[in-house]
Short mmCIF file of C-alpha atoms and ligand atoms in Angstrom, two decimals:
data_model
loop_
_atom_site.label_atom_id
_atom_site.label_comp_id
_atom_site.label_asym_id
_atom_site.label_seq_id
_atom_site.Cartn_x
_atom_site.Cartn_y
_atom_site.Cartn_z
CA MET A 1 130.86 11.94 104.44
CA SER A 2 129.88 9.86 101.44
CA LEU A 3 127.70 6.83 100.98
CA ILE A 4 129.50 4.14 99.05
CA VAL A 5 128.08 0.86 97.81
CA GLN A 6 130.71 -1.84 97.40
CA LYS A 7 129.89 -5.09 95.65
CA PHE A 8 132.20 -8.09 95.71
CA GLY A 9 131.80 -10.97 93.29
CA GLY A 10 132.01 -14.69 93.97
CA SER A 11 135.74 -15.05 93.36
CA SER A 12 136.43 -12.13 95.71
CA VAL A 13 134.77 -14.01 98.60
CA ARG A 14 135.83 -17.49 97.52
CA ASP A 15 137.39 -18.57 100.83
CA ALA A 16 138.16 -17.33 104.33
CA GLN A 17 141.30 -15.56 103.23
CA ARG A 18 139.56 -13.68 100.42
CA ILE A 19 136.72 -12.72 102.77
CA LYS A 20 139.25 -11.25 105.16
CA GLY A 21 140.75 -9.32 102.25
CA VAL A 22 137.33 -7.99 101.33
CA ALA A 23 136.69 -7.05 104.97
CA ALA A 24 139.91 -5.04 104.92
CA ILE A 25 138.73 -3.04 101.89
CA ILE A 26 135.36 -2.42 103.53
CA ALA A 27 137.03 -1.42 106.80
CA GLU A 28 139.28 1.07 105.04
CA THR A 29 136.28 2.69 103.37
CA TYR A 30 134.28 2.80 106.59
CA LEU A 31 137.15 4.07 108.72
CA GLY A 32 137.76 6.75 106.09
CA GLY A 33 134.48 8.22 107.35
CA ASN A 34 132.01 6.84 104.82
CA ASP A 35 128.71 5.08 105.15
CA VAL A 36 129.05 1.70 103.48
CA ILE A 37 126.52 -0.70 102.02
CA VAL A 38 128.14 -3.95 100.94
CA VAL A 39 126.59 -6.38 98.48
CA LEU A 40 128.03 -9.86 98.13
CA SER A 41 127.72 -12.73 95.69
CA ALA A 42 127.80 -16.38 96.66
CA GLN A 43 131.26 -17.79 97.32
CA GLY A 44 133.18 -19.13 94.32
CA ASP A 45 131.20 -21.77 92.43
CA THR A 46 128.47 -22.05 95.05
CA THR A 47 125.64 -21.13 92.69
CA ASP A 48 126.79 -23.68 90.11
CA ASP A 49 127.12 -26.30 92.84
CA LEU A 50 123.58 -25.60 93.99
CA LEU A 51 122.35 -25.94 90.42
CA ALA A 52 124.11 -29.31 90.19
CA LYS A 53 122.53 -30.45 93.43
CA ALA A 54 119.09 -29.62 92.10
CA GLU A 55 119.77 -31.54 88.92
CA GLU A 56 120.62 -34.66 90.92
CA ILE A 57 117.13 -34.59 92.39
CA ASN A 58 114.80 -33.30 89.70
CA ASP A 59 115.29 -32.57 85.98
CA HIS A 60 112.59 -29.90 85.97
CA PRO A 61 112.29 -28.36 89.40
CA SER A 62 109.91 -25.45 89.75
CA LYS A 63 111.50 -22.05 89.39
CA ARG A 64 110.16 -21.06 92.78
CA GLU A 65 112.06 -23.83 94.52
CA MET A 66 115.15 -23.09 92.45
CA ASP A 67 115.12 -19.54 93.79
CA MET A 68 114.70 -20.82 97.31
CA LEU A 69 117.82 -22.91 96.75
CA LEU A 70 119.98 -20.51 94.74
CA SER A 71 119.45 -17.56 97.07
CA ALA A 72 121.09 -19.51 99.89
CA GLY A 73 124.63 -18.88 98.64
CA GLU A 74 124.52 -15.13 99.12
CA GLN A 75 123.20 -15.46 102.65
CA VAL A 76 126.27 -17.50 103.57
CA SER A 77 128.59 -14.84 102.15
CA VAL A 78 127.11 -11.87 104.00
CA ALA A 79 127.07 -13.68 107.33
CA LEU A 80 130.69 -14.79 106.97
CA CYS A 81 131.86 -11.36 105.90
CA ALA A 82 129.99 -9.76 108.79
CA MET A 83 131.84 -12.13 111.11
CA ALA A 84 135.14 -11.02 109.60
CA LEU A 85 134.21 -7.38 110.25
CA GLU A 86 133.05 -8.23 113.77
CA SER A 87 136.41 -9.80 114.49
CA MET A 88 138.01 -6.49 113.50
CA GLY A 89 135.77 -4.77 116.04
CA LEU A 90 133.64 -3.01 113.42
CA PRO A 91 129.91 -2.53 113.85
CA CYS A 92 128.00 -4.28 111.10
CA VAL A 93 124.87 -6.22 110.25
CA SER A 94 124.08 -8.67 107.46
CA LEU A 95 120.64 -8.71 105.88
CA THR A 96 118.74 -10.81 103.36
CA ALA A 97 116.61 -9.16 100.68
CA TRP A 98 113.56 -10.05 102.72
CA GLN A 99 114.88 -8.19 105.74
CA VAL A 100 115.75 -5.14 103.66
CA GLY A 101 112.58 -5.22 101.60
CA ILE A 102 113.97 -5.59 98.08
CA HIS A 103 110.73 -6.01 96.18
CA THR A 104 110.67 -7.70 92.78
CA ASN A 105 108.14 -9.02 90.34
CA SER A 106 107.38 -12.75 90.45
CA VAL A 107 109.40 -13.89 87.45
CA HIS A 108 111.43 -16.47 89.30
CA ARG A 109 115.07 -16.77 88.22
CA GLU A 110 114.88 -13.52 86.19
CA ALA A 111 113.09 -11.23 88.58
CA ARG A 112 113.21 -7.46 88.25
CA ILE A 113 113.56 -5.15 91.21
CA LYS A 114 110.55 -2.86 91.58
CA ASN A 115 111.48 -0.91 94.67
CA ILE A 116 113.53 -1.08 97.83
CA ASP A 117 112.36 -0.16 101.31
CA SER A 118 114.65 2.31 102.99
CA GLU A 119 113.76 2.07 106.69
CA ARG A 120 115.87 -0.84 107.83
CA ILE A 121 119.05 0.13 106.01
CA ARG A 122 118.63 3.80 107.01
CA MET A 123 118.25 2.81 110.61
CA GLU A 124 121.39 0.67 110.50
CA LEU A 125 123.39 3.40 108.75
CA ASP A 126 122.19 5.91 111.33
CA GLN A 127 123.63 3.60 113.98
CA HIS A 128 126.92 3.76 112.04
CA ARG A 129 126.82 0.12 111.09
CA ILE A 130 128.25 -1.32 107.93
CA VAL A 131 125.29 -2.92 106.15
CA LEU A 132 125.91 -6.15 104.26
CA VAL A 133 123.14 -7.16 101.88
CA ALA A 134 122.79 -10.55 100.18
CA GLY A 135 122.96 -9.90 96.44
CA PHE A 136 121.02 -11.59 93.65
CA GLN A 137 117.82 -12.00 95.67
CA GLY A 138 114.52 -10.28 96.27
CA ILE A 139 111.00 -11.02 97.43
CA ASP A 140 107.81 -10.85 95.43
CA ARG A 141 104.34 -9.72 96.47
CA LYS A 142 103.59 -13.03 98.13
CA GLY A 143 106.80 -12.83 100.11
CA ASP A 144 108.40 -15.60 98.06
CA ILE A 145 112.11 -15.44 97.38
CA THR A 146 113.12 -14.54 93.84
CA THR A 147 116.50 -14.26 92.14
CA LEU A 148 117.60 -11.70 89.58
CA GLY A 149 119.28 -13.91 86.98
CA ARG A 150 122.86 -15.14 86.87
CA GLY A 151 125.27 -12.38 87.76
CA GLY A 152 122.41 -10.45 89.38
CA SER A 153 124.33 -9.24 92.42
CA ASP A 154 125.66 -6.36 90.32
CA THR A 155 122.07 -5.31 89.84
CA SER A 156 121.36 -5.56 93.57
CA ALA A 157 124.30 -3.24 94.18
CA VAL A 158 123.32 -0.65 91.58
CA ALA A 159 119.68 -0.72 92.69
CA LEU A 160 120.75 -0.06 96.27
CA ALA A 161 123.09 2.70 95.11
CA ALA A 162 120.19 4.29 93.21
CA ALA A 163 117.69 3.87 96.04
CA PHE A 164 120.01 5.42 98.62
CA ARG A 165 121.52 7.98 96.24
CA ALA A 166 125.00 6.67 96.91
CA ASP A 167 127.91 8.80 95.81
CA LEU A 168 129.63 5.84 94.19
CA CYS A 169 128.97 2.20 93.42
CA GLN A 170 132.11 0.09 93.25
CA ILE A 171 131.97 -3.33 91.65
CA TYR A 172 134.96 -5.36 92.85
CA THR A 173 135.83 -8.41 90.81
CA ASP A 174 138.76 -10.60 89.82
CA VAL A 175 139.67 -8.49 86.80
CA ASP A 176 140.91 -4.94 87.21
CA GLY A 177 138.50 -3.23 84.86
CA ILE A 178 136.77 -3.32 81.50
CA TYR A 179 138.96 -4.35 78.58
CA THR A 180 138.59 -3.81 74.85
CA THR A 181 137.94 -7.55 74.70
CA ASP A 182 138.48 -10.67 76.80
CA PRO A 183 142.24 -10.71 77.63
CA ARG A 184 142.14 -14.49 77.81
CA ILE A 185 141.43 -14.55 74.08
CA VAL A 186 143.41 -11.50 73.04
CA PRO A 187 146.42 -11.01 75.32
CA ASN A 188 147.06 -7.44 74.16
CA ALA A 189 143.52 -6.26 74.95
CA ARG A 190 143.62 -2.80 76.54
CA LYS A 191 142.07 -1.67 79.77
CA LEU A 192 139.69 1.26 79.37
CA LYS A 193 139.97 4.17 81.83
CA GLU A 194 136.34 4.96 81.26
CA ILE A 195 133.41 3.87 79.18
CA SER A 196 129.96 5.36 78.64
CA TYR A 197 126.81 3.74 79.98
CA ASP A 198 125.58 3.06 76.46
CA GLU A 199 128.76 1.33 75.39
CA MET A 200 128.90 -0.68 78.59
CA LEU A 201 125.26 -1.61 78.17
CA GLU A 202 125.86 -2.94 74.69
CA LEU A 203 129.01 -4.78 75.75
CA ALA A 204 127.30 -6.30 78.78
CA SER A 205 124.27 -7.43 76.81
CA GLN A 206 126.49 -8.78 74.04
CA GLY A 207 128.21 -11.20 76.37
CA ALA A 208 131.04 -9.27 78.02
CA GLN A 209 130.78 -10.97 81.37
CA VAL A 210 132.02 -8.24 83.63
CA LEU A 211 128.72 -6.60 84.54
CA HIS A 212 125.13 -7.85 84.62
CA ASN A 213 123.46 -5.87 81.86
CA ARG A 214 120.44 -4.92 83.93
CA SER A 215 122.83 -3.28 86.40
CA VAL A 216 124.16 -1.00 83.67
CA GLU A 217 120.61 -0.17 82.56
CA LEU A 218 119.79 0.90 86.11
CA ALA A 219 123.04 2.81 86.49
CA LYS A 220 122.26 4.77 83.34
CA LYS A 221 118.68 5.43 84.32
CA PHE A 222 119.54 6.68 87.80
CA ARG A 223 122.92 8.18 86.90
CA VAL A 224 124.80 5.99 89.34
CA ASP A 225 128.55 6.47 89.10
CA LEU A 226 130.01 3.02 88.67
CA GLU A 227 133.54 1.81 88.98
CA VAL A 228 134.75 -1.70 88.12
CA LEU A 229 137.92 -2.66 89.94
CA SER A 230 139.94 -5.53 91.33
CA SER A 231 139.54 -6.80 94.87
CA LEU A 232 143.03 -8.30 94.72
CA GLU A 233 145.12 -5.36 93.54
CA ARG A 234 144.56 -1.84 94.77
CA LYS A 235 144.66 0.18 91.58
CA PRO A 236 142.21 2.30 89.59
CA GLY A 237 139.69 0.36 87.54
CA THR A 238 137.32 1.48 84.81
CA LYS A 239 134.73 4.19 85.39
CA VAL A 240 131.33 3.77 83.78
CA LYS A 241 129.63 7.12 83.37
CA GLU A 242 127.59 9.38 81.18
CA VAL A 243 130.02 11.06 78.84
CA THR A 244 133.52 10.02 78.13
CA LYS A 245 136.21 11.49 76.01
CA VAL A 246 135.95 9.98 72.57
CA GLU A 247 139.16 8.11 72.04
CA LYS A 248 141.07 7.88 68.81
CA THR A 249 139.70 4.46 68.02
CA ASN A 250 136.03 4.67 67.36
CA ILE A 251 135.08 1.43 69.02
CA ALA A 252 135.19 0.65 72.72
CA GLY A 253 135.37 -3.10 72.55
CA VAL A 254 134.65 -6.46 71.01
CA ALA A 255 132.33 -8.84 72.84
CA LYS A 256 131.41 -12.47 72.31
CA ASP A 257 128.46 -14.52 73.40
CA VAL A 258 128.34 -18.30 73.19
CA THR A 259 125.20 -18.83 75.22
CA LEU A 260 122.80 -18.52 72.32
CA ALA A 261 120.74 -20.90 70.25
CA ARG A 262 119.10 -20.18 66.91
CA VAL A 263 115.52 -21.17 66.19
CA ALA A 264 113.93 -21.05 62.74
CA LEU A 265 110.21 -21.35 62.18
CA VAL A 266 109.94 -22.54 58.61
CA GLY A 267 106.89 -22.17 56.39
CA LEU A 268 104.84 -19.64 58.33
CA GLN A 269 101.95 -18.00 56.52
CA HIS A 270 102.71 -14.63 55.04
CA ASN A 271 99.88 -12.80 56.83
CA PRO A 272 99.71 -9.84 59.17
CA GLY A 273 99.97 -10.75 62.84
CA VAL A 274 102.11 -13.85 62.52
CA ALA A 275 105.25 -12.32 64.01
CA PHE A 276 103.12 -10.79 66.74
CA GLN A 277 101.64 -14.18 67.65
CA VAL A 278 105.02 -15.89 67.81
CA PHE A 279 106.83 -13.32 69.90
CA ASP A 280 103.87 -12.50 72.10
CA LEU A 281 103.69 -16.17 72.99
CA LEU A 282 107.38 -16.38 73.82
CA GLY A 283 107.23 -13.12 75.74
CA LYS A 284 104.39 -14.43 77.88
CA HIS A 285 106.61 -17.38 78.83
CA GLY A 286 109.47 -15.07 79.77
CA ILE A 287 111.66 -16.16 76.87
CA ASN A 288 113.89 -13.34 75.70
CA VAL A 289 114.54 -13.08 72.01
CA ASP A 290 117.62 -11.40 70.63
CA ILE A 291 118.30 -11.19 66.89
CA ILE A 292 115.24 -11.66 64.65
CA LEU A 293 115.38 -12.24 60.93
CA GLN A 294 112.43 -12.74 58.63
CA SER A 295 112.78 -13.98 55.10
CA ILE A 296 110.32 -14.73 52.36
CA GLY A 297 110.10 -18.37 51.48
CA ARG A 298 108.21 -20.19 48.74
CA GLU A 299 104.56 -19.81 47.79
CA ASP A 300 103.44 -17.11 50.15
CA THR A 301 105.18 -18.50 53.18
CA LYS A 302 107.88 -16.94 55.27
CA ASP A 303 110.54 -18.10 57.67
CA ILE A 304 111.36 -16.37 60.92
CA SER A 305 114.69 -17.06 62.57
CA PHE A 306 115.65 -15.74 65.95
CA THR A 307 118.12 -16.30 68.73
CA ILE A 308 117.38 -17.05 72.36
CA HIS A 309 119.36 -18.17 75.37
CA ARG A 310 120.39 -21.81 75.10
CA LYS A 311 118.82 -22.62 78.44
CA ASP A 312 115.44 -21.66 76.99
CA LEU A 313 115.73 -23.79 73.87
CA GLU A 314 113.88 -26.85 75.11
CA GLU A 315 111.05 -24.79 76.58
CA CYS A 316 110.84 -22.63 73.45
CA GLU A 317 110.53 -25.62 71.13
CA HIS A 318 107.94 -27.13 73.39
CA ILE A 319 105.81 -23.98 73.49
CA LEU A 320 105.99 -23.47 69.74
CA ASN A 321 105.08 -27.08 69.01
CA GLU A 322 102.17 -26.86 71.39
CA HIS A 323 100.84 -23.97 69.29
CA LYS A 324 101.66 -25.45 65.92
CA GLU A 325 97.99 -25.52 64.89
CA THR A 326 97.39 -21.83 65.52
CA LEU A 327 100.77 -20.56 64.37
CA LYS A 328 100.57 -22.75 61.24
CA PHE A 329 104.25 -23.30 60.52
CA ASP A 330 105.73 -26.23 58.69
CA HIS A 331 108.57 -27.18 61.01
CA ILE A 332 111.16 -25.89 63.48
CA GLU A 333 114.90 -25.96 62.95
CA THR A 334 117.28 -25.30 65.83
CA ASP A 335 121.00 -24.86 66.22
CA SER A 336 122.73 -24.52 69.57
CA GLY A 337 126.23 -24.43 68.10
CA ILE A 338 126.26 -20.74 67.31
CA GLY A 339 127.98 -17.68 68.74
CA LYS A 340 127.73 -13.95 68.41
CA VAL A 341 130.50 -11.40 68.10
CA SER A 342 129.85 -7.69 68.43
CA VAL A 343 131.78 -4.46 68.11
CA VAL A 344 130.55 -1.60 70.24
CA GLY A 345 131.36 2.08 70.27
CA VAL A 346 129.65 5.46 70.31
CA GLY A 347 131.91 6.31 67.38
CA LEU A 348 129.88 3.93 65.21
CA MET A 349 127.03 6.41 65.03
CA ASN A 350 128.66 8.58 62.43
CA ASN A 351 130.98 6.07 60.85
CA CYS A 352 129.50 3.44 58.57
CA GLY A 353 133.00 2.23 57.73
CA VAL A 354 133.04 0.32 61.02
CA ALA A 355 130.72 -2.44 59.82
CA ALA A 356 132.68 -2.82 56.61
CA LYS A 357 135.93 -3.04 58.56
CA MET A 358 134.47 -5.73 60.78
CA PHE A 359 133.22 -7.77 57.81
CA GLU A 360 136.58 -7.37 56.14
CA ALA A 361 138.31 -8.84 59.19
CA LEU A 362 135.93 -11.81 59.09
CA TYR A 363 136.42 -12.24 55.35
CA GLU A 364 140.20 -12.23 55.77
CA ALA A 365 139.87 -14.87 58.47
CA GLY A 366 137.65 -16.97 56.19
CA ILE A 367 134.66 -16.84 58.54
CA ASN A 368 131.08 -17.09 57.32
CA ILE A 369 128.40 -14.82 58.76
CA GLN A 370 124.94 -16.29 59.45
CA MET A 371 123.01 -13.24 60.58
CA ILE A 372 123.79 -9.57 61.10
CA ASN A 373 122.19 -7.20 63.53
CA THR A 374 122.95 -3.59 64.40
CA SER A 375 122.05 -0.84 66.82
CA GLU A 376 123.19 2.78 66.76
CA ILE A 377 126.41 1.92 68.49
CA ARG A 378 126.83 -1.81 67.79
CA VAL A 379 127.26 -4.29 64.97
CA SER A 380 126.75 -7.98 65.79
CA VAL A 381 127.27 -11.06 63.67
CA LEU A 382 126.10 -14.58 64.28
CA LEU A 383 128.67 -17.29 63.51
CA ASP A 384 129.47 -20.93 64.10
CA GLU A 385 130.49 -21.29 67.72
CA GLU A 386 133.86 -22.71 66.77
CA ASP A 387 134.72 -19.55 64.80
CA VAL A 388 134.02 -17.19 67.67
CA ASN A 389 137.48 -16.83 69.23
CA LEU A 390 139.14 -16.55 65.85
CA ALA A 391 136.64 -13.86 64.91
CA VAL A 392 137.28 -11.90 68.13
CA ARG A 393 141.03 -11.97 67.50
CA ALA A 394 140.70 -10.95 63.87
CA ILE A 395 138.30 -8.10 64.61
CA HIS A 396 140.24 -6.83 67.62
CA ALA A 397 143.45 -6.82 65.59
CA LYS A 398 141.75 -4.93 62.77
CA PHE A 399 140.52 -2.16 65.04
CA PHE A 400 143.23 -1.89 67.65
CA ASP A 401 146.47 -3.06 66.03
CA GLU A 402 146.21 -1.49 62.59
CA VAL A 403 146.63 2.25 62.30
N1 LIG B 1 125.61 -15.97 92.70
C1 LIG B 1 124.86 -15.56 91.56
C2 LIG B 1 125.44 -16.14 90.28
O1 LIG B 1 126.41 -16.84 90.30
C3 LIG B 1 124.71 -14.09 91.45
C4 LIG B 1 126.01 -13.32 91.28
O2 LIG B 1 127.08 -13.85 91.50
O3 LIG B 1 125.93 -12.16 90.91
O4 LIG B 1 124.92 -15.92 89.21
MG1 MG B 2 129.39 -11.21 88.03
#
């Protein structure tokens, strides 16, 4: 007998019919003799609808109350799915994160799971019940509800799989696996049979929307075998695991991210500690910084440009302006019309031609690059947002169509 964690995303539980479909998949797994822990997202656009409701009432609601609100969607899903399983005569129980004991830090809206209590779920599994857990949520030390960031149900699932040493963690979604790029932009994108944790991690953090990047981090750390597959068609998906056969092409995929904004602090003093002050300040406010570029300006000043999530732009500007006296910069420039395109592949490690090939594709498409950033297995460029899709097509064609 195996323990399998199955996570179903919002589109997979969109309405009654889809929930019944999901219940059938769960039932098949359970009746096949497995223990099953199910993690669900909120139905369809529920989370967005809740965000809109909040906005109607208060432009700047506290993050604590936002979590109270946003976590509601997942509770609806698990209860409804449990009812579907009940109607099939299957023993099951739905639980919130509070009931399970999914403990997180107190960073509302971006909380991190610290540990998960095992007693309740163990007891339910011992009674041969299917356990349905509300994804995306946790509780902090005070017992307040937290959420794990948009798309966080994947992370709930992987964390549960790690905590209970599940044999497999299946992430069911409305696409049938991981593609070399977004098939909506590039129709001949290829589905990957498998991908390594590191590649998936880079793709996920570079904007490929299939998996929450924290979930891949956890999967890698705890060696959780992951599979991404469709809840609508029963066919093999993409396996995410430690080592994969290196394919002929030396990149795994092309990702895009259009959720970024660029901030430039112009005219900072060219002294030790300045970068530390800036990023320490942002870090303390929970603002994540992505690409950083420092350049020397005029007369012993320097400029530091960096990218952040667009949703943090207003807060970031506010914080920096508040500390203008101590940070001693001249002014701030911002741009929220930017995008990032990345190529990812373990093959990049020993092949410096990859970056050149990517830049060549952009040059041929007449696209200007604003910033460049690399890791061992990734090259990212920052561009005008309107060039992003063109760039993805040009780069994908360069790597996958040309031989
Ligand atoms: N419902 C949450 C969201 O839309 C979490 C999730 O779906 O994973 O972000
Ligand atoms: Mg998702």
